[in-house]
mmCIF file of C-alpha atoms and ligand atoms in Angstrom:
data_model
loop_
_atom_site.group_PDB
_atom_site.id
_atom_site.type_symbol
_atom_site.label_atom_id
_atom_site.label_comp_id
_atom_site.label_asym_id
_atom_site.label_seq_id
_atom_site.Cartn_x
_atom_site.Cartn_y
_atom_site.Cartn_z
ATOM 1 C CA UNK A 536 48.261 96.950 69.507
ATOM 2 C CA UNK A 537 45.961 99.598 67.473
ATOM 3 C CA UNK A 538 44.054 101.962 70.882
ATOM 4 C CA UNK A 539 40.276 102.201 70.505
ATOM 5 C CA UNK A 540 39.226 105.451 69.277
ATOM 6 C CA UNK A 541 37.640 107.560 71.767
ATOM 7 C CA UNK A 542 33.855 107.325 71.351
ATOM 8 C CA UNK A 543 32.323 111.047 71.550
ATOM 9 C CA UNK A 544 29.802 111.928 74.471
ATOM 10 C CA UNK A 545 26.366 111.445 72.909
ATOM 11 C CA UNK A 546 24.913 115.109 73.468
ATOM 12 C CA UNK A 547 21.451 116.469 73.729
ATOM 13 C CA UNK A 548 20.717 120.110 73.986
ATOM 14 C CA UNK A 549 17.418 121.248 75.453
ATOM 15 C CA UNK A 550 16.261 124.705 74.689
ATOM 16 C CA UNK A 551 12.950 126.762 75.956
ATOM 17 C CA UNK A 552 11.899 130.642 75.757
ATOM 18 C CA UNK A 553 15.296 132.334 77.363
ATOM 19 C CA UNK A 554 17.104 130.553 73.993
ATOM 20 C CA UNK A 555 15.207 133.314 72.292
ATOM 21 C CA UNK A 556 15.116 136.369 75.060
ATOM 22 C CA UNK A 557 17.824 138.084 73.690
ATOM 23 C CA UNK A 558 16.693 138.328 70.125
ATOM 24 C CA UNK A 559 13.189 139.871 71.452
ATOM 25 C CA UNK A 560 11.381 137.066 71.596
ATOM 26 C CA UNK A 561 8.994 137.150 74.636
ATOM 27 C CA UNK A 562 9.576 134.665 77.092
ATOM 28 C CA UNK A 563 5.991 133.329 78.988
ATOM 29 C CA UNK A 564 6.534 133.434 82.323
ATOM 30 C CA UNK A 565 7.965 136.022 84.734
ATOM 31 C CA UNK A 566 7.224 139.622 84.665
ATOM 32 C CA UNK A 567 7.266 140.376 80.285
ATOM 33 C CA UNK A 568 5.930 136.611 79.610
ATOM 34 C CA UNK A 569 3.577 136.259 77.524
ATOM 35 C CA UNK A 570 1.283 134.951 80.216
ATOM 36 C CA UNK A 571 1.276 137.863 81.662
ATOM 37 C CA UNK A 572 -2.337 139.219 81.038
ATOM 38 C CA UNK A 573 -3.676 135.912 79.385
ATOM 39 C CA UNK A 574 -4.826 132.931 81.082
ATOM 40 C CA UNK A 575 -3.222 129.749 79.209
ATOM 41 C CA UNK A 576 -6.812 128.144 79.081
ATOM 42 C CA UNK A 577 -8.174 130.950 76.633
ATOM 43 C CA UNK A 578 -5.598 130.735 74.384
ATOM 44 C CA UNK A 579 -3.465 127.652 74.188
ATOM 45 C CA UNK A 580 -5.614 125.009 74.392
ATOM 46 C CA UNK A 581 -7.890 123.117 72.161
ATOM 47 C CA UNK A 582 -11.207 124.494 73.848
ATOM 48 C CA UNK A 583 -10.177 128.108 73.427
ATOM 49 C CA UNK A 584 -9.608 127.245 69.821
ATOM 50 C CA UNK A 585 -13.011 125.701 69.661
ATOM 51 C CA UNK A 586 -14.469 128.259 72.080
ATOM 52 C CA UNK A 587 -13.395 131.664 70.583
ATOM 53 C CA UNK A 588 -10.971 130.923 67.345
ATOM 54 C CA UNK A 589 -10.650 134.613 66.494
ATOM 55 C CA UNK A 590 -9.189 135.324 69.650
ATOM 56 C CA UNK A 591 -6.622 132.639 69.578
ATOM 57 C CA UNK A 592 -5.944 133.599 66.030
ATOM 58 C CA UNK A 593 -5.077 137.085 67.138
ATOM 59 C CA UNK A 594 -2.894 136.085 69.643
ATOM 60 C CA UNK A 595 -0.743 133.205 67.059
ATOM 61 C CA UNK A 596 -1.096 135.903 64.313
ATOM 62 C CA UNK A 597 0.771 138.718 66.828
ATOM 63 C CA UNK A 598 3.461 136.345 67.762
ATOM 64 C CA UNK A 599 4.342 135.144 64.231
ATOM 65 C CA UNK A 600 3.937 138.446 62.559
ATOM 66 C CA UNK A 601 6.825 139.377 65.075
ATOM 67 C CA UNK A 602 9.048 136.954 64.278
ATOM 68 C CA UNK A 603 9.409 139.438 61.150
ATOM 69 C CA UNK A 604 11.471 141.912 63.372
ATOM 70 C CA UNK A 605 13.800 139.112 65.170
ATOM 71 C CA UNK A 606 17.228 137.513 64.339
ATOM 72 C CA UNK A 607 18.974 134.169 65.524
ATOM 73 C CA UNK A 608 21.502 135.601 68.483
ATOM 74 C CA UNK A 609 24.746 134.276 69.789
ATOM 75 C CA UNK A 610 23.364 131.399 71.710
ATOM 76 C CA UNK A 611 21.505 130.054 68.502
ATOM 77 C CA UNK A 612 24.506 130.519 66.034
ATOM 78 C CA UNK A 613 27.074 128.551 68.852
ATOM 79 C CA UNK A 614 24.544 125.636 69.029
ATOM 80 C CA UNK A 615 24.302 125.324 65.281
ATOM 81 C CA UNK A 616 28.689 125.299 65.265
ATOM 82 C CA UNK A 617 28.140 122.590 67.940
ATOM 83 C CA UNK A 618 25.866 120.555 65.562
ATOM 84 C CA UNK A 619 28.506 120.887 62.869
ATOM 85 C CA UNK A 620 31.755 120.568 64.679
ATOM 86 C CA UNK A 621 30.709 117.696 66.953
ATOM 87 C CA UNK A 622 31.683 114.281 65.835
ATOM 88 C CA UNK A 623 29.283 112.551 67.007
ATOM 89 C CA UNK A 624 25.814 112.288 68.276
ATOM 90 C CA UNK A 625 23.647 115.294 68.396
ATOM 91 C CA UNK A 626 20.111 116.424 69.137
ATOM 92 C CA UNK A 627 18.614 119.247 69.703
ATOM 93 C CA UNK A 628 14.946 119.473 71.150
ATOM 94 C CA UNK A 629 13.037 122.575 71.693
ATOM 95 C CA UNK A 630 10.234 124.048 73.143
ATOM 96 C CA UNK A 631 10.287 126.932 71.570
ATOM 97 C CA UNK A 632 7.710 127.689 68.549
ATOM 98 C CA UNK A 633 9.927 130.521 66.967
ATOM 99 C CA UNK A 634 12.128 129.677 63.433
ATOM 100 C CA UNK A 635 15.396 130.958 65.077
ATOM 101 C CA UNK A 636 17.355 127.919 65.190
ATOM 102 C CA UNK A 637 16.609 127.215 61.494
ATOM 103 C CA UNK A 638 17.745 131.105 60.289
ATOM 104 C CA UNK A 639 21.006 130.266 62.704
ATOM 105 C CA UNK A 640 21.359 126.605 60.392
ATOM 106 C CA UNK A 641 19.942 124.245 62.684
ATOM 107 C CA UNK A 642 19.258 120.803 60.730
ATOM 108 C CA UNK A 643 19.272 118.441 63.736
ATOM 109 C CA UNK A 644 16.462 120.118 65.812
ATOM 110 C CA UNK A 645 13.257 118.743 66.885
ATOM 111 C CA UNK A 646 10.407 121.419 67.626
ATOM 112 C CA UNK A 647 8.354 119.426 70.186
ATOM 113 C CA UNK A 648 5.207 122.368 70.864
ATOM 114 C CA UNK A 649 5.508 122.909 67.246
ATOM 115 C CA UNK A 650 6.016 125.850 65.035
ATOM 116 C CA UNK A 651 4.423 129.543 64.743
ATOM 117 C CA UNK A 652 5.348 129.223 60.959
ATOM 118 C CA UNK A 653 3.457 126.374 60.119
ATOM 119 C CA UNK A 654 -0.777 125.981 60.284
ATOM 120 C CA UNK A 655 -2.519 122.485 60.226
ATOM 121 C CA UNK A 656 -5.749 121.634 58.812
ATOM 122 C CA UNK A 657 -8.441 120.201 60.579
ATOM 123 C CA UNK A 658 -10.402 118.466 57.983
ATOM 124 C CA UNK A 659 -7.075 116.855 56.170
ATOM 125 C CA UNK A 660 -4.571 116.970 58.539
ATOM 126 C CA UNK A 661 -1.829 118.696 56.232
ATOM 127 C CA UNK A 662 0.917 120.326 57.982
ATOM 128 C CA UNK A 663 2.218 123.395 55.580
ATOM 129 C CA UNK A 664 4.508 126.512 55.722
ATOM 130 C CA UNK A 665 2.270 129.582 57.104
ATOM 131 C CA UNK A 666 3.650 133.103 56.765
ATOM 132 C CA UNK A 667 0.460 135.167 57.373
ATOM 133 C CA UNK A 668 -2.139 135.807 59.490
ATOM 134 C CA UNK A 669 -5.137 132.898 59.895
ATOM 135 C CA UNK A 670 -8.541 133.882 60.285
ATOM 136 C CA UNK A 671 -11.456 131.865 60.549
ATOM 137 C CA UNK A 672 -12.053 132.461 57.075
ATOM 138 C CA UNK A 673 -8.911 131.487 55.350
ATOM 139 C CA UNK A 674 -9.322 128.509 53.122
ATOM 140 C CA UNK A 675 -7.204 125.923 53.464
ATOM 141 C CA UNK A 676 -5.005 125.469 50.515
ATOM 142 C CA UNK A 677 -5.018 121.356 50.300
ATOM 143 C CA UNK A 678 -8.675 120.405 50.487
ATOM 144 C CA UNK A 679 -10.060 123.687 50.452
ATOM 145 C CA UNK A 680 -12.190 123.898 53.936
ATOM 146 C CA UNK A 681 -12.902 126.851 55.357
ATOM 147 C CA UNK A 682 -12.354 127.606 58.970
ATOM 148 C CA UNK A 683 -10.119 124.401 59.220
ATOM 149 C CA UNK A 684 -6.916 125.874 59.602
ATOM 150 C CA UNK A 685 -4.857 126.249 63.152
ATOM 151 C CA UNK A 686 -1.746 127.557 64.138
ATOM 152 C CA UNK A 687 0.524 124.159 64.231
ATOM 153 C CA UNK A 688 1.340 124.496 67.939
ATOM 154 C CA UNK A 689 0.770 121.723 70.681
ATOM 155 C CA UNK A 690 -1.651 122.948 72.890
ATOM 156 C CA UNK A 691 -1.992 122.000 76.992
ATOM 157 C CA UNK A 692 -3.468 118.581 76.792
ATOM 158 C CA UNK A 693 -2.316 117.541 73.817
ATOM 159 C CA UNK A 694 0.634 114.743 72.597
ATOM 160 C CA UNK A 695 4.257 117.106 72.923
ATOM 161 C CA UNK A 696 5.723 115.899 69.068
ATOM 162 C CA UNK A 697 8.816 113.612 68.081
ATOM 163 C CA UNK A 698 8.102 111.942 71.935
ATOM 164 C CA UNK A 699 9.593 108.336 70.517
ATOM 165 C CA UNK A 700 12.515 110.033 69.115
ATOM 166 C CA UNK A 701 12.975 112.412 72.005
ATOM 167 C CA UNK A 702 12.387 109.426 74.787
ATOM 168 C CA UNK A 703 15.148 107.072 72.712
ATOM 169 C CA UNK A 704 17.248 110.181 72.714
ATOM 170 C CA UNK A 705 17.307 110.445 76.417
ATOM 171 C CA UNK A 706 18.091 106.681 76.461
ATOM 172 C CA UNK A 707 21.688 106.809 75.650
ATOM 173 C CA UNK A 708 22.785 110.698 75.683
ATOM 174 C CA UNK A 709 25.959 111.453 77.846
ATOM 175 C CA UNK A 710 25.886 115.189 78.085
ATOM 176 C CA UNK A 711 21.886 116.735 78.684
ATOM 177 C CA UNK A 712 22.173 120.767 78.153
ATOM 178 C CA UNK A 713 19.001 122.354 79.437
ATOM 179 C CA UNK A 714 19.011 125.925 78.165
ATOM 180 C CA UNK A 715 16.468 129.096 79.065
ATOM 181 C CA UNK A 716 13.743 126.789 80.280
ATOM 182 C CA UNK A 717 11.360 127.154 83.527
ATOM 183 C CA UNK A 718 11.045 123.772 83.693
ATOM 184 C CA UNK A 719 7.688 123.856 84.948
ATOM 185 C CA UNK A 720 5.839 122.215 81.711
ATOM 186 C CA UNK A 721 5.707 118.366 81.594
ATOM 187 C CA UNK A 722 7.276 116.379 79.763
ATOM 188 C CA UNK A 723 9.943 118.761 79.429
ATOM 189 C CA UNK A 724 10.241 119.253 82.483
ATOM 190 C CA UNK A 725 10.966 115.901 83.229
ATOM 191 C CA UNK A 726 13.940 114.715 80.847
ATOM 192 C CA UNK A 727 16.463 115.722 83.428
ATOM 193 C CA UNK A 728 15.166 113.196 85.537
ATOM 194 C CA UNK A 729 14.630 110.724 82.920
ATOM 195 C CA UNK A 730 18.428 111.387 81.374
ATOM 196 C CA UNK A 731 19.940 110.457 84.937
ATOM 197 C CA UNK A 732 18.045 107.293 85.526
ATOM 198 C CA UNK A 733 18.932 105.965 81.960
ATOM 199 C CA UNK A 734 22.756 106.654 83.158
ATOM 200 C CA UNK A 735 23.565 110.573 81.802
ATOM 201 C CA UNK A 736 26.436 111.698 84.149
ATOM 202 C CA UNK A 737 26.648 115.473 83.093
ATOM 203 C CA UNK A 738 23.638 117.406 82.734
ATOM 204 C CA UNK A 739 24.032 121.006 82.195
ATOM 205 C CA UNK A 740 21.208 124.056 83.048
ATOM 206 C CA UNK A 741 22.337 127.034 81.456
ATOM 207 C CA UNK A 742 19.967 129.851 82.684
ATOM 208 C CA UNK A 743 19.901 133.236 84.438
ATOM 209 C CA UNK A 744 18.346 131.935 87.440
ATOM 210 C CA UNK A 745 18.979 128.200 88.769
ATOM 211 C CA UNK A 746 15.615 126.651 88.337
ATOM 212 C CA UNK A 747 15.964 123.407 90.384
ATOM 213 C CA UNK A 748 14.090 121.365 88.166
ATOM 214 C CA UNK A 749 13.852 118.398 89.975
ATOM 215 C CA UNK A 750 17.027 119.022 91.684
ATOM 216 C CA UNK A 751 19.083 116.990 89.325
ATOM 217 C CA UNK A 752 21.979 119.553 87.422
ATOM 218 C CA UNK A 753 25.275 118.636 88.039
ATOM 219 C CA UNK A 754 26.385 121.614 86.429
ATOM 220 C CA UNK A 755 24.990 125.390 86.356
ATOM 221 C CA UNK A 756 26.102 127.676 83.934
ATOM 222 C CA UNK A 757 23.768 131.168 85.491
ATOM 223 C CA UNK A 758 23.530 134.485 82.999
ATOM 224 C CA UNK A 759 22.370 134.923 79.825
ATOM 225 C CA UNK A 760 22.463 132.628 77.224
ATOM 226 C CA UNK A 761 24.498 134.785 74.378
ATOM 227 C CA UNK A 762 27.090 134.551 76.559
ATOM 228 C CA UNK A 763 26.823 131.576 78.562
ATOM 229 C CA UNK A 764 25.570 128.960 75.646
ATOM 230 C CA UNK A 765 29.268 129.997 73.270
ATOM 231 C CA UNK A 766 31.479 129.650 76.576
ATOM 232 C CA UNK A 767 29.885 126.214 77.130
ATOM 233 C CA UNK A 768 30.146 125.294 73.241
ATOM 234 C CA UNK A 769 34.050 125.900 73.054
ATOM 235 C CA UNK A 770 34.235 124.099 76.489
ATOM 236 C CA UNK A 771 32.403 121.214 75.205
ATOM 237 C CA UNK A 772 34.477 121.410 71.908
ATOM 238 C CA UNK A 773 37.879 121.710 73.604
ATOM 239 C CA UNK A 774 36.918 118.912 76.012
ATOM 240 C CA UNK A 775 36.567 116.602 73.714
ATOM 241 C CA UNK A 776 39.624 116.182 71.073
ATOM 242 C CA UNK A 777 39.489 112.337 69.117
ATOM 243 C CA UNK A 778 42.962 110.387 69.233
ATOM 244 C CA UNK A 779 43.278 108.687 66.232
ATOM 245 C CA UNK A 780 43.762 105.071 66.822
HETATM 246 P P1 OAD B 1617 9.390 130.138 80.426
HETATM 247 O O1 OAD B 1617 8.953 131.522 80.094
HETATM 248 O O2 OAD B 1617 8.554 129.352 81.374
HETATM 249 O O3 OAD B 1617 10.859 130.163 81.050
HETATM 250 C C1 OAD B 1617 11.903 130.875 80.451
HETATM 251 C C2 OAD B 1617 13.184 130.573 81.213
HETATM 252 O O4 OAD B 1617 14.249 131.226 80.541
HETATM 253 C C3 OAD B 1617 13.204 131.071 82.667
HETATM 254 O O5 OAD B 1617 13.704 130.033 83.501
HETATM 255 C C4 OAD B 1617 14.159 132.263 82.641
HETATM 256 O O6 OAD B 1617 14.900 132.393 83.852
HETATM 257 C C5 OAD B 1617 15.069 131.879 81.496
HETATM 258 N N1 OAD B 1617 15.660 133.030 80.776
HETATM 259 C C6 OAD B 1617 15.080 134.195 80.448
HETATM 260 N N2 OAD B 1617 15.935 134.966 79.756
HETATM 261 C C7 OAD B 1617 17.085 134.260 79.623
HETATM 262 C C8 OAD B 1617 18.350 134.526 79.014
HETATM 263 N N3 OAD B 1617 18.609 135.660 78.355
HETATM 264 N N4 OAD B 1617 19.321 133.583 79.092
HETATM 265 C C9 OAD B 1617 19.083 132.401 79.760
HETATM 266 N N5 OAD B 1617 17.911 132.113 80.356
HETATM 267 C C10 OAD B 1617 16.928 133.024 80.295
HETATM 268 O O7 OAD B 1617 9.589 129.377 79.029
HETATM 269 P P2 OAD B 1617 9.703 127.812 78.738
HETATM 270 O O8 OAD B 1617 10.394 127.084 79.833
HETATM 271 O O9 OAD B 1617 10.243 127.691 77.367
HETATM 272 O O10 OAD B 1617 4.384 125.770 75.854
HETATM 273 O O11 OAD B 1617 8.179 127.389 78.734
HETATM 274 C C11 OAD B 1617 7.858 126.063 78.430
HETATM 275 C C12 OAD B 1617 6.531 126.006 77.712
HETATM 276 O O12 OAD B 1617 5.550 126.716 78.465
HETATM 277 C C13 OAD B 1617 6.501 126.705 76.369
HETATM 278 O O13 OAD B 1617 7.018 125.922 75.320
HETATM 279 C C14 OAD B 1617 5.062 127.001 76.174
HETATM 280 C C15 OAD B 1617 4.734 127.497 77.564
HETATM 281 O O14 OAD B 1617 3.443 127.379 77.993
HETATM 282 C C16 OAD B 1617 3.292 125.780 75.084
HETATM 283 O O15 OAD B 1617 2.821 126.802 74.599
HETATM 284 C C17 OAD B 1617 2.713 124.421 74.858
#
């Protein structure tokens, strides 16, 4: 009688600022974060845009000029072997705006606050590749407008991206990694939560403090992710070896 094959756990990684910590990327909360000395209502939201656009500019313009000086680190690199090595399902969502995942090789990654290297326009709603600084007076290159343009990020009180695809995700994963995140930003926040009432038995924080989001880890993994996130790829490799039927 031929034995079923072994159906691989159905994983979905998480991923927030401490993903990127260790390649120099700020983080936004705690002592360095980027919050530190801005209120989030003057620049990430749609009124500061619409309030004082220069401003909000500057502070976009800063952060993606500096992804100039950053590389992908350990933790990126061991998620990206993950993606390729695991045979079966795989997401990865993150909250994080910066392009490391994609220098690292990332294909199966879903940027849900959206990305410092893209701008959006206004007027005609194209989404396009953005390498330089915006200022209020930079065309945009599809319909021309001036003063159209924003940084393509998803601002407090707007629609998080790829929610349908995220929220089936969550549906039907078997392994929910939660990596560098505070947890404190809804929806985010709440997938943990979400994952165990749809049925997830393993779900993983990997962080250098426990966060307690929710109270709902059944598995910490605490220090920094270039170590912790490659010790928890070759477990999740090793763990999980298909017989062949
Ligand atoms: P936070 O700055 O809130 O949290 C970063 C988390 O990473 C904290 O829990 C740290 O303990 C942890 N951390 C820091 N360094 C680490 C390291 N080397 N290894 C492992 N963990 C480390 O960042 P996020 O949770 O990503 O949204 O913030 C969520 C959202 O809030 C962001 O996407 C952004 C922000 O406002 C928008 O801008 C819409």
């Amino acid at each position: 009688m031929a034995v079923p094959a072994l159906v691989p756990p159905r994983l979905v990684f998480l991923s927030g600022a401490g993903l990127s910590a260790e390649s120099g990327v700020p983080t936004f909360r705690g002592a360095d974060g980027l919050w530190e000395g801005h209120r989030i209502e003057e620049v990430a939201t749609p009124e500061a845009f619409q309030g004082h656009p220069e401003f909000v500019h500057r502070f976009y313009n800063l952060r993606r000029a500096a992804l100039k000086m950053v590389e992908p680190n350990a933790a990126h690199r061991a998620i990206v072997r993950l993606e390729r090595e695991w045979p079966g399902a795989f997401l990865h969502i993150t909250q994080n705006v910066d392009d490391l995942n994609e220098r690292a090789g990332a294909t199966r990654l879903l940027h849900m606050h959206g990305e410092l290297r893209k701008a959006r326009c206004l007027a005609c709603r194209v989404v396009m590749r953005w390498e330089d600084d915006l200022e209020i007076t930079t065309s945009c290159p599809s319909c021309g407008g001036t003063g159209t343009l924003r940084p393509d990020i998803v601002w407090f009180g707007e629609m998080p991206y790829y929610i349908d695809e995220i929220l089936r995700a969550l549906e039907t994963v078997d392994v929910l990694v939660c990596i560098g995140t505070s947890g404190v930003v809804y929806p985010a926040a709440g997938f943990v939560r979400m994952a165990e009432q749809k049925g997830c038995q393993k779900r993983i924080e990997v962080n250098l403090q426990s966060t307690g989001v929710d109270g709902r880890f059944t598995e910490q993994r605490l220090g920094p992710a270039t170590q912790e996130v490659p010790r928890l790829v070759e477990a999740l490799l090793a763990s999980f070896t298909a017989k062949p039927s």
